[in-house]
Tab-separated table of C-alpha atoms and ligand atoms in Angstrom:
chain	number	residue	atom	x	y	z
A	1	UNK	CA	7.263	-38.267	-161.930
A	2	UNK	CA	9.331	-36.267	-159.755
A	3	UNK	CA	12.602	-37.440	-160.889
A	4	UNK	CA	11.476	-36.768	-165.174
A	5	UNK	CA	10.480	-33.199	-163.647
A	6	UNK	CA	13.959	-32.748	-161.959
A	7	UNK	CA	15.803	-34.039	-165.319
A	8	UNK	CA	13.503	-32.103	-167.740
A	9	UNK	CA	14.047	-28.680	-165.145
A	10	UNK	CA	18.241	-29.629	-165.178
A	11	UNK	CA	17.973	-30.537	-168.961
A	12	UNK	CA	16.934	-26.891	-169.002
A	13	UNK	CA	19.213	-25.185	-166.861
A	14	UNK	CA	22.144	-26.818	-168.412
A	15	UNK	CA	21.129	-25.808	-172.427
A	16	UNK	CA	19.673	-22.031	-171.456
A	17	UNK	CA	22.936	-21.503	-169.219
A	18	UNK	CA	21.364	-18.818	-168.585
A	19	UNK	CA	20.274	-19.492	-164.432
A	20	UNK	CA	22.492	-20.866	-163.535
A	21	UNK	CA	23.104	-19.265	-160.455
A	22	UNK	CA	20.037	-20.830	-159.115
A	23	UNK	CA	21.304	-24.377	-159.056
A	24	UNK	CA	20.206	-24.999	-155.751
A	25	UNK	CA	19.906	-29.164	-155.876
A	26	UNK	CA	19.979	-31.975	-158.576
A	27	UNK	CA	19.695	-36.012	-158.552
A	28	UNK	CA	20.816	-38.587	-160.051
A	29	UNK	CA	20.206	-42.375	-159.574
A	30	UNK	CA	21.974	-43.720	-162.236
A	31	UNK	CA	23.492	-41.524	-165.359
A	32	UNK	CA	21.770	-43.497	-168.222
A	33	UNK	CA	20.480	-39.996	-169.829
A	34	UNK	CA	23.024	-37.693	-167.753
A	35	UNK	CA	25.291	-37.299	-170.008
A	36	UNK	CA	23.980	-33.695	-171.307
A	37	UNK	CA	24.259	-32.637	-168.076
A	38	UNK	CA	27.641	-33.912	-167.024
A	39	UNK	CA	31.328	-32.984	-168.666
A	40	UNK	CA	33.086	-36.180	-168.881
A	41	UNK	CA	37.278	-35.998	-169.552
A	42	UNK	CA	39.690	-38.481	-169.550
A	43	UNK	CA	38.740	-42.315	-169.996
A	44	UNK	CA	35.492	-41.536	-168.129
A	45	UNK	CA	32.150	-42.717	-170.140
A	46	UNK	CA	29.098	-43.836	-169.569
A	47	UNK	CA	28.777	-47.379	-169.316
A	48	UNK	CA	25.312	-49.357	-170.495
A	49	UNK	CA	24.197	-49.895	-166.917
A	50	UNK	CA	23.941	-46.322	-166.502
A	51	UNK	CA	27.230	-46.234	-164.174
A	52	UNK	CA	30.198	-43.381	-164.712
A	53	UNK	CA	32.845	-45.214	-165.067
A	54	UNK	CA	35.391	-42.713	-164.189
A	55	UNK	CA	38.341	-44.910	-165.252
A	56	UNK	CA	38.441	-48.935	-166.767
A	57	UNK	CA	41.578	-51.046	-164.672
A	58	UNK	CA	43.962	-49.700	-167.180
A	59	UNK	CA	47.832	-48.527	-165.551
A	60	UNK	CA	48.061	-44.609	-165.529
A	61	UNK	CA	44.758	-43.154	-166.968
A	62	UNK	CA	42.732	-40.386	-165.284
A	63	UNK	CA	38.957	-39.749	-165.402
A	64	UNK	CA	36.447	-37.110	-164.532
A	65	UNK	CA	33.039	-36.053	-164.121
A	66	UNK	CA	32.341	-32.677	-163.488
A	67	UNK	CA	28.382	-31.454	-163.483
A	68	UNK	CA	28.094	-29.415	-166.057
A	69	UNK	CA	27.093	-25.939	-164.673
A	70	UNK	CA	29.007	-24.147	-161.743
A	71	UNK	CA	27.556	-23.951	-158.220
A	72	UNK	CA	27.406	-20.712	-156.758
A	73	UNK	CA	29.138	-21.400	-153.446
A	74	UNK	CA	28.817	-17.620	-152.307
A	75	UNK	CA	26.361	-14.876	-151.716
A	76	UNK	CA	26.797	-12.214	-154.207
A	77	UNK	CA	28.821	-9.628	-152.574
A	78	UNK	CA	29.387	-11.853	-149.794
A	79	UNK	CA	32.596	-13.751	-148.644
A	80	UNK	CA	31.176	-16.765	-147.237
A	81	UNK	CA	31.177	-19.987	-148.429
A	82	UNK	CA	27.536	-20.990	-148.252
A	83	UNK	CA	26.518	-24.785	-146.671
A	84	UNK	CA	26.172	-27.835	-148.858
A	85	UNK	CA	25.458	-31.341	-148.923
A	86	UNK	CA	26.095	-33.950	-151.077
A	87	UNK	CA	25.375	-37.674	-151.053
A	88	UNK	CA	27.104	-40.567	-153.476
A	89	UNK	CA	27.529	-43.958	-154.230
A	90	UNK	CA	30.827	-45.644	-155.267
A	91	UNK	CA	32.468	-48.504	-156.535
A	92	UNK	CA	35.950	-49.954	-156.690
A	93	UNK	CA	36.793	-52.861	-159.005
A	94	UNK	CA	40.341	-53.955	-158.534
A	95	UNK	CA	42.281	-55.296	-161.700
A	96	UNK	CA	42.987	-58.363	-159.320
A	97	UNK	CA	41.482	-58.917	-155.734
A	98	UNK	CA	42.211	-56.258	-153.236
A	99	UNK	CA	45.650	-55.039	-155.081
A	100	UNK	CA	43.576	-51.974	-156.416
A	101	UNK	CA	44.639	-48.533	-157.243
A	102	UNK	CA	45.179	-45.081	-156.813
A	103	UNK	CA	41.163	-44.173	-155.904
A	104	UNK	CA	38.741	-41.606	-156.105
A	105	UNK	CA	37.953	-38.113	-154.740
A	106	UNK	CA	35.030	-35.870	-154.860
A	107	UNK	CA	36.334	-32.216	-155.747
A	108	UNK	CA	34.989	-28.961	-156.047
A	109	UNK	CA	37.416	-26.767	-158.465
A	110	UNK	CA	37.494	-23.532	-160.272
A	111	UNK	CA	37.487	-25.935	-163.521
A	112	UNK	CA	35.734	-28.800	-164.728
A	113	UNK	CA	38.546	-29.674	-167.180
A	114	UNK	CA	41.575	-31.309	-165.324
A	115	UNK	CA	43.107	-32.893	-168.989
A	116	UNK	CA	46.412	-31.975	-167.743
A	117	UNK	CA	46.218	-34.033	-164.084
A	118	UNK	CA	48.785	-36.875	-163.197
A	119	UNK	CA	47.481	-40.096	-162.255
A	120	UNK	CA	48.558	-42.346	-159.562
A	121	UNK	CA	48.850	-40.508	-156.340
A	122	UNK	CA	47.385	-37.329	-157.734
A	123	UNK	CA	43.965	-38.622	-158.532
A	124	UNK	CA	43.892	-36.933	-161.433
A	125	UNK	CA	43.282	-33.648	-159.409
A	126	UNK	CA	46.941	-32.142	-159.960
A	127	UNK	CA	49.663	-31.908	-162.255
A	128	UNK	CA	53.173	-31.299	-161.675
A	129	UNK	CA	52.919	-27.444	-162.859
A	130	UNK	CA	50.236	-26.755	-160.162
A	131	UNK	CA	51.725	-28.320	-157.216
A	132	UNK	CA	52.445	-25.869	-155.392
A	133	UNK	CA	50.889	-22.931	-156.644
A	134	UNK	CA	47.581	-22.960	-154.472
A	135	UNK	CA	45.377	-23.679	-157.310
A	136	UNK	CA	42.181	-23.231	-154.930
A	137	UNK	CA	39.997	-27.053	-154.932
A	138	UNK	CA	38.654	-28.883	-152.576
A	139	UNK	CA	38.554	-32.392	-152.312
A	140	UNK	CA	37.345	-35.558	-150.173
A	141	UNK	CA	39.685	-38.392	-151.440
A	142	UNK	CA	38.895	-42.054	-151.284
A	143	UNK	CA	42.365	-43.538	-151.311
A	144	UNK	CA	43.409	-47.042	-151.705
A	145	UNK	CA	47.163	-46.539	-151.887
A	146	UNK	CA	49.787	-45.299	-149.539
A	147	UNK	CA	52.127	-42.385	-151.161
A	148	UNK	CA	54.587	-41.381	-148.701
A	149	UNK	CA	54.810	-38.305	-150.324
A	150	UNK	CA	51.311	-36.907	-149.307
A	151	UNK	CA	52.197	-38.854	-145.615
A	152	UNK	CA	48.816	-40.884	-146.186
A	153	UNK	CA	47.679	-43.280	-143.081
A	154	UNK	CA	47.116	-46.375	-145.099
A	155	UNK	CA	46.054	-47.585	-148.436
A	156	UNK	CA	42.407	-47.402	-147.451
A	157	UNK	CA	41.274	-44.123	-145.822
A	158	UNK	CA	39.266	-41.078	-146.108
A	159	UNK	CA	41.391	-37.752	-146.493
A	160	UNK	CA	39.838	-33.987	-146.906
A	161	UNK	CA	42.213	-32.763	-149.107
A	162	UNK	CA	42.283	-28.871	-149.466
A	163	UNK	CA	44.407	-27.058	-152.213
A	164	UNK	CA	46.965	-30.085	-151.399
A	165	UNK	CA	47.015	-33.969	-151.925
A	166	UNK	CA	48.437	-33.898	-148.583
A	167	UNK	CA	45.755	-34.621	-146.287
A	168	UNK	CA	44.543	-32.212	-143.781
A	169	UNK	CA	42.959	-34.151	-142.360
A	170	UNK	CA	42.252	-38.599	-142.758
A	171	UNK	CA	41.121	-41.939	-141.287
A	172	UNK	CA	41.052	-45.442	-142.206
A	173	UNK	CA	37.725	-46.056	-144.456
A	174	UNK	CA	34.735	-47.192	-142.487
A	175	UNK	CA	31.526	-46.564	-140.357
A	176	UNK	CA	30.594	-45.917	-137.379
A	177	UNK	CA	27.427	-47.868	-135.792
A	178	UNK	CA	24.812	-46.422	-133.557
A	179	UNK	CA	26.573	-47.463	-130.464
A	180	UNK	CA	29.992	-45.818	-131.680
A	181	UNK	CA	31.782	-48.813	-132.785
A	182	UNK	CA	33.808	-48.221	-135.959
A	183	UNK	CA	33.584	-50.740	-139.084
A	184	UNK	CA	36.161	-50.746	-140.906
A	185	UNK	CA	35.000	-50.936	-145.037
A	186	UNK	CA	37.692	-51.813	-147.645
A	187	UNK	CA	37.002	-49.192	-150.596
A	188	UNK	CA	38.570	-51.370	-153.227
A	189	UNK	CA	36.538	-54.379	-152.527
A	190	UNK	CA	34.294	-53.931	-155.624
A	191	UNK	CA	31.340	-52.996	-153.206
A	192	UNK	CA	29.123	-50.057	-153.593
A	193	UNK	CA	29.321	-47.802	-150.459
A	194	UNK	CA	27.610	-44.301	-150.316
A	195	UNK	CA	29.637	-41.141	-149.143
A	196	UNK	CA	27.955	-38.459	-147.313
A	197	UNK	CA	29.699	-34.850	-147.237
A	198	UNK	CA	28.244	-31.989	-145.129
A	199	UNK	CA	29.566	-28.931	-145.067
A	200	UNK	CA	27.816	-26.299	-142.152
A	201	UNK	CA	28.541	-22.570	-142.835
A	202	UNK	CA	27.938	-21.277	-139.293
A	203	UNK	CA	29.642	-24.298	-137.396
A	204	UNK	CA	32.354	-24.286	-140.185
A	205	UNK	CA	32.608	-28.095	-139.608
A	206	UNK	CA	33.108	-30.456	-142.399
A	207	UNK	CA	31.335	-33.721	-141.444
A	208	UNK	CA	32.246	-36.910	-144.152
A	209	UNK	CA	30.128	-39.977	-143.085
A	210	UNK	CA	30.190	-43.359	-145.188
A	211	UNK	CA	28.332	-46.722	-144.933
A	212	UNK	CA	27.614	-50.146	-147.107
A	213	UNK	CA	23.457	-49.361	-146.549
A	214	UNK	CA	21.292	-46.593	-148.043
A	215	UNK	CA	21.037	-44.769	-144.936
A	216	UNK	CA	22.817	-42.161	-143.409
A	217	UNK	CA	24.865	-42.677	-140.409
A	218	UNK	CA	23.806	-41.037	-137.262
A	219	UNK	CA	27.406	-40.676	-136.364
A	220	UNK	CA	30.389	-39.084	-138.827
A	221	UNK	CA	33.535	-40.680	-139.412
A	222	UNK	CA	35.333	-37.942	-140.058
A	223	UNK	CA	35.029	-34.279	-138.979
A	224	UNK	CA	37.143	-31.328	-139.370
A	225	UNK	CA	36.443	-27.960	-138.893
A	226	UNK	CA	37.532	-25.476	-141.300
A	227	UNK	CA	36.180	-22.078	-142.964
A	228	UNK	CA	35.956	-22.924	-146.874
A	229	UNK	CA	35.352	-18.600	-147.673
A	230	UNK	CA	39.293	-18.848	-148.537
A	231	UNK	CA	39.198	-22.009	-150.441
A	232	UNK	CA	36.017	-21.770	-152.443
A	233	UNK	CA	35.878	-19.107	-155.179
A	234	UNK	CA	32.068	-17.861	-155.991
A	235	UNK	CA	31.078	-20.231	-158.744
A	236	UNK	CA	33.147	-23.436	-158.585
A	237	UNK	CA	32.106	-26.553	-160.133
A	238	UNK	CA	31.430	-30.019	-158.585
A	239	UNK	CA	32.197	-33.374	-159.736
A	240	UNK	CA	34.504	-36.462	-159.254
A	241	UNK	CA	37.815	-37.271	-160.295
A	242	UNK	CA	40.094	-40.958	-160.331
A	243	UNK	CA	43.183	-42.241	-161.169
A	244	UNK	CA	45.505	-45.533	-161.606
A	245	UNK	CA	48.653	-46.351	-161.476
A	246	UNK	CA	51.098	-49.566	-161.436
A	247	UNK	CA	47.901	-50.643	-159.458
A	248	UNK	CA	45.046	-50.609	-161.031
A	249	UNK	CA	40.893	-50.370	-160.248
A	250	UNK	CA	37.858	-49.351	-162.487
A	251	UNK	CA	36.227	-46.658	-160.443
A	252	UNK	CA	32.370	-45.822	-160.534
A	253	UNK	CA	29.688	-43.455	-159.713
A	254	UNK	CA	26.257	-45.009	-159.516
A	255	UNK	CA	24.462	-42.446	-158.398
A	256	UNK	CA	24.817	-38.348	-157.004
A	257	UNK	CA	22.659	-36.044	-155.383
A	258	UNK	CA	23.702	-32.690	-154.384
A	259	UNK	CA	22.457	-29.693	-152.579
A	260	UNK	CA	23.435	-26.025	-151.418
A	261	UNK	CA	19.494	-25.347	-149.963
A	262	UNK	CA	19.590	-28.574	-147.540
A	263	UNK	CA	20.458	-31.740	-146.718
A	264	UNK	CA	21.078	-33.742	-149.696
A	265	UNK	CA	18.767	-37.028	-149.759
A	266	UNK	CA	20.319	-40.448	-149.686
A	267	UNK	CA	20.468	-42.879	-152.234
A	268	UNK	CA	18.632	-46.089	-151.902
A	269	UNK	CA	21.087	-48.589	-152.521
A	270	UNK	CA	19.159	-51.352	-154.750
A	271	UNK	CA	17.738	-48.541	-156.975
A	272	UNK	CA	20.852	-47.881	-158.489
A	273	UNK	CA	22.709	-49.555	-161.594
A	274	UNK	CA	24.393	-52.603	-161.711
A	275	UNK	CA	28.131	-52.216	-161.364
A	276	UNK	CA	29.651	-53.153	-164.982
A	277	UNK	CA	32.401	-55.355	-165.788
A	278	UNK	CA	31.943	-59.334	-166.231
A	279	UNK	CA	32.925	-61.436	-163.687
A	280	UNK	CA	34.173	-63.799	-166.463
A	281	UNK	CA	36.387	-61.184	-167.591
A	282	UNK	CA	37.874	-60.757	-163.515
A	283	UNK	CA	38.015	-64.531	-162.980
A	284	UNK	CA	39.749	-64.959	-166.706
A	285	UNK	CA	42.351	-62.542	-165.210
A	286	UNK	CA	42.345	-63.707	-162.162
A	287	UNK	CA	43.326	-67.403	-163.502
A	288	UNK	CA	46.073	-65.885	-165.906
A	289	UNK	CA	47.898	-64.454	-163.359
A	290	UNK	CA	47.480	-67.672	-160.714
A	291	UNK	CA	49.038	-69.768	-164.142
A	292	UNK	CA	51.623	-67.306	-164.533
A	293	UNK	CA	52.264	-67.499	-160.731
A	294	UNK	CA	52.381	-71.104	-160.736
A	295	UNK	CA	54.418	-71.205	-163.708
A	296	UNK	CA	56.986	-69.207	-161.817
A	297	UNK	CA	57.389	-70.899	-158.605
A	298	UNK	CA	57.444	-74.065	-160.701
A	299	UNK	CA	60.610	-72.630	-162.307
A	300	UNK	CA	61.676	-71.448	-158.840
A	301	UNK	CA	60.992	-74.848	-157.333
A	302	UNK	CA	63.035	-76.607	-160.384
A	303	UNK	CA	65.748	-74.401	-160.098
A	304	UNK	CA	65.888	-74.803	-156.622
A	305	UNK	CA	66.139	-78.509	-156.825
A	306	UNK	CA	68.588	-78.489	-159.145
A	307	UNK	CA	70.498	-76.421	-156.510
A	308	UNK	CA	69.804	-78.728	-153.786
A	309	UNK	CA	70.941	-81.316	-155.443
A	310	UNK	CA	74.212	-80.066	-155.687
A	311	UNK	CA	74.781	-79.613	-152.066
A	312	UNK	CA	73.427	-82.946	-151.122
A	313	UNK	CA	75.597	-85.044	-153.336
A	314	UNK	CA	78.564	-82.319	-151.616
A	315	UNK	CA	77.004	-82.537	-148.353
A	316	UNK	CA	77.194	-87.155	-148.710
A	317	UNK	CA	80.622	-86.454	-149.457
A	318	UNK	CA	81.090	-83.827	-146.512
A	319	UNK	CA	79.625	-85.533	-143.856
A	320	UNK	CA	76.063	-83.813	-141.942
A	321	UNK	CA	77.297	-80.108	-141.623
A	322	UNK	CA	74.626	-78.019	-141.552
A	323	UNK	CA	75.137	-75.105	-144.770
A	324	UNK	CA	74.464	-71.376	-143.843
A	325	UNK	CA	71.523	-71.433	-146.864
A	326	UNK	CA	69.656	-73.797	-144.312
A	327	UNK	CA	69.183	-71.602	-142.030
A	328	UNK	CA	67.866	-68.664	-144.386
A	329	UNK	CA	65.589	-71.025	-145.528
A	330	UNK	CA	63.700	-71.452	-142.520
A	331	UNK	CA	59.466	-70.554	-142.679
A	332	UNK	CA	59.181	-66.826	-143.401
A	333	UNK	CA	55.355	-65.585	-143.794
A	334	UNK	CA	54.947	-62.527	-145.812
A	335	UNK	CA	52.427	-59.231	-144.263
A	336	UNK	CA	49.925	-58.533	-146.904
A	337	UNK	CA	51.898	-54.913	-146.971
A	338	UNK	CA	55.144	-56.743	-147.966
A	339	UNK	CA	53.361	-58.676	-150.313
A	340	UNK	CA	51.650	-55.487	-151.933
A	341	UNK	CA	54.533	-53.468	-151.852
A	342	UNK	CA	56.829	-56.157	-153.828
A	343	UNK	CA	53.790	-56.594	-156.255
A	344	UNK	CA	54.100	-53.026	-156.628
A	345	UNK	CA	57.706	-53.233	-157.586
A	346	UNK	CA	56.918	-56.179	-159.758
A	347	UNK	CA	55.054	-54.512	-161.975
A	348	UNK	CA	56.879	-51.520	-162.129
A	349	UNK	CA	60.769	-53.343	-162.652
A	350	UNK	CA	60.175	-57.084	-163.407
A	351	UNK	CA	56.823	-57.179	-165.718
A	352	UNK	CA	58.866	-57.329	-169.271
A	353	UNK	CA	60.583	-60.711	-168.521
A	354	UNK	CA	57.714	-61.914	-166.235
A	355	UNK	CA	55.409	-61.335	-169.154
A	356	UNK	CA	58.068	-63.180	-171.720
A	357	UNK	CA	56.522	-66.280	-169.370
B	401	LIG	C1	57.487	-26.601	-154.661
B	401	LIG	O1	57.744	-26.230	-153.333
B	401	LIG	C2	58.822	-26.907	-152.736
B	401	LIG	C3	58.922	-26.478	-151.275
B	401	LIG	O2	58.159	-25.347	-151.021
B	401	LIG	C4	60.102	-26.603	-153.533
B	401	LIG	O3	61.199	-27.309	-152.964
B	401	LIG	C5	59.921	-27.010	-154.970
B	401	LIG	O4	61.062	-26.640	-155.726
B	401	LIG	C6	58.680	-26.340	-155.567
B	401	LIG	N1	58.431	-26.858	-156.910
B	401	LIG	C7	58.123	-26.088	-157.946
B	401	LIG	C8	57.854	-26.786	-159.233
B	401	LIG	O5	58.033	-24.872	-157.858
B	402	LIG	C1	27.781	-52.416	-131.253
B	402	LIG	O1	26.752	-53.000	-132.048
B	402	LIG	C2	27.170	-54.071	-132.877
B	402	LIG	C3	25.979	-54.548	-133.705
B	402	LIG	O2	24.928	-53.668	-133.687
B	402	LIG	C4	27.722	-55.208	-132.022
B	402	LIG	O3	28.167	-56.266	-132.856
B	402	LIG	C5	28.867	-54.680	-131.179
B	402	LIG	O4	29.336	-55.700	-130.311
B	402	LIG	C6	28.418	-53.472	-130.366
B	402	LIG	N1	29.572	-52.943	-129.651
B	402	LIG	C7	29.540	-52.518	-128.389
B	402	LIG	C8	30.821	-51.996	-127.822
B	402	LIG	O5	28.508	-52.548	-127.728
B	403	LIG	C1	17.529	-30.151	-151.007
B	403	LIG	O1	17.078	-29.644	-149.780
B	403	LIG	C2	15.748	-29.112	-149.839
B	403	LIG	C3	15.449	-28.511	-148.487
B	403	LIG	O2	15.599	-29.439	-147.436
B	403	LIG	C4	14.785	-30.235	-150.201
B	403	LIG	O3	13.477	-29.717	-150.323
B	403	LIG	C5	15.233	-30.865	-151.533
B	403	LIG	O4	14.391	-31.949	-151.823
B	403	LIG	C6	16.670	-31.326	-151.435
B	403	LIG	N1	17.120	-31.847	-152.728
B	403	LIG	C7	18.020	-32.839	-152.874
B	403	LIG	C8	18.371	-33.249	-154.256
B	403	LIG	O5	18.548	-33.419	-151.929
């Protein structure tokens, strides 16, 4: 009852235009009948669960989802960015198991329509034209690859990003537990894990808080304080942004609440919809590239036998002296970073004769 009253009140809002200034809150557990309220550009759409589906696991698209009214962030008259608190749920669904990519950010901007963003390590908040001139946004980014350009931690943190993709301010993704320990949460692990952002006016402290449950951590996991009056013009708007690159995810919203008069409620978890996408489809994937794997090493191994078989038939002739290629053939485990890192390259420099396989 509550909820049809909120959506028939924002339904409203968002045709009349005309009070908008007194936006104060709105929910939304699930986006099946959003879509009037919400400005969708890029890939981003809708899908029949009632997920956004900012962008599919397709290289180098960009997505958004802005609401569809702007928030007024200050008093009239005033320069002070007022307090607000949001709450969301996400999802990360890697084209193959944890080699995902670029990520997500929420982002408050003085436009909802970011056509002209770059994807991969932009997010689809930036383009190359706007770089550097301090095109004032605001952003929380969940990122799941490294870019040495922006000096990120990882390829799985938390980074308040302000008028910069260089992070003021990061930490690897996770959650901290009553008793302080920190969890660590892998973003791209095609679980849904709700974001909490509070921003507090007079303590200027920016608190970001995230956990796999529907309730709210006691304790943040990231906090930095900062005065958003300079960033924050007096009507921005709100929404979500994602990108991919040579690595690839499909990146979802589930579910969003928002609010400039309070705490923003959290989301209860199993209430939300389904995260799309059939596992068929993943495994299917998942078994094409394990055959064209296998296919490859099988090459590899023939080749190399063929080589081998050279040397031994020298090597009877030569007596036992052991060859220099012995030795650089000893056991050498690869880091999951080495192994990402080369994938990267892979796809970037040796996918056209690798797909001829
Ligand atoms: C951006 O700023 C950097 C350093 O401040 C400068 O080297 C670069 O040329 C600038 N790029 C553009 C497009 O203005
Ligand atoms: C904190 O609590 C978790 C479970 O609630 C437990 O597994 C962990 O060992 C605790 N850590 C410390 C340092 O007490
Ligand atoms: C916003 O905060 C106010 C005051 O605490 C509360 O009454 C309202 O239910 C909240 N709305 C949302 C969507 O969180």
């Amino acid at each position: 009852m509550a909820q049809t009253f909120v959506f028939i009140w924002l339904l409203l809002i968002c045709f009349t235009n005309l009070v908008s200034s007194l936006t104060q809150d709105f929910s939304f557990v699930g986006f099946k009948r959003a879509a009037p309220n919400l400005i969708l550009t890029g890939v981003t759409e809708i899908a029949n669960t009632g997920a956004i589906r900012l962008t599919t696991d397709t290289q180098r698209v960009i997505g958004h989802a802005f609401y569809c009214l702007p928030i007024r962030f200050k008093p009239t008259g005033v320069n002070r960015a007022l307090s607000f608190s949001t709450s969301f749920a996400i999802a990360m669904v890697p084209e193959f198991v944890t080699l995902g990519g670029h990520g997500l950010a929420f982002a408050i901007t003085s436009t909802p329509d970011l056509r002209g963003s770059l994807p991969s390590q932009y997010l689809g908040l930036l383009n190359s034209n706007i770089v550097n001139f301090s095109s004032h946004f605001f952003a929380v980014e969940f990122d799941t690859v490294r870019d040495l350009e922006f000096e990120d931690i990882n390829d799985n943190h938390v980074g308040i990003d302000i008028n910069s993709m260089e992070s003021s301010s990061s930490t690897p993704a996770g959650y901290i537990l009553a008793n302080s320990t920190k969890k660590e949460l892998f973003l791209d692990g095609g679980r849904v894990i709700q974001a909490w952002i509070d921003y507090d006016s007079i303590k200027k402290m920016l608190d970001v808080k995230l956990s796999p449950f529907s309730e709210k951590p006691k304790l943040y996991l990231l906090s930095y304080i900062v005065d958003l009056s300079s960033v924050l013009g007096d009507e921005m708007y709100v929404g979500f942004s994602a990108s991919t690159g040579l690595l690839a995810s499909s990146h979802y919203i589930l579910g969003w609440n928002f609010n400039m008069s309070g705490e923003a409620w959290s989301l209860s978890l199993p209430s939300l919809p389904r995260i799309p996408g059939s596992i068929k489809k993943k495994k299917k994937k998942i078994s094409g590239l394990i055959l064209r794997v296998s296919l490859l090493c099988s090459l590899l191994i023939i080749a190399g036998l063929v080589v081998a078989s050279l040397f031994v038939g020298k090597k009877v002739k030569d007596e036992d002296r052991v060859e220099e290629w012995e030795l650089d053939f000893g056991p050498h485990r690869f880091s999951y970073r080495e192994l990402k890192e080369s994938y990267e390259w892979f796809w970037g420099q040796g996918a056209s004769w690798f797909w001829w396989i």
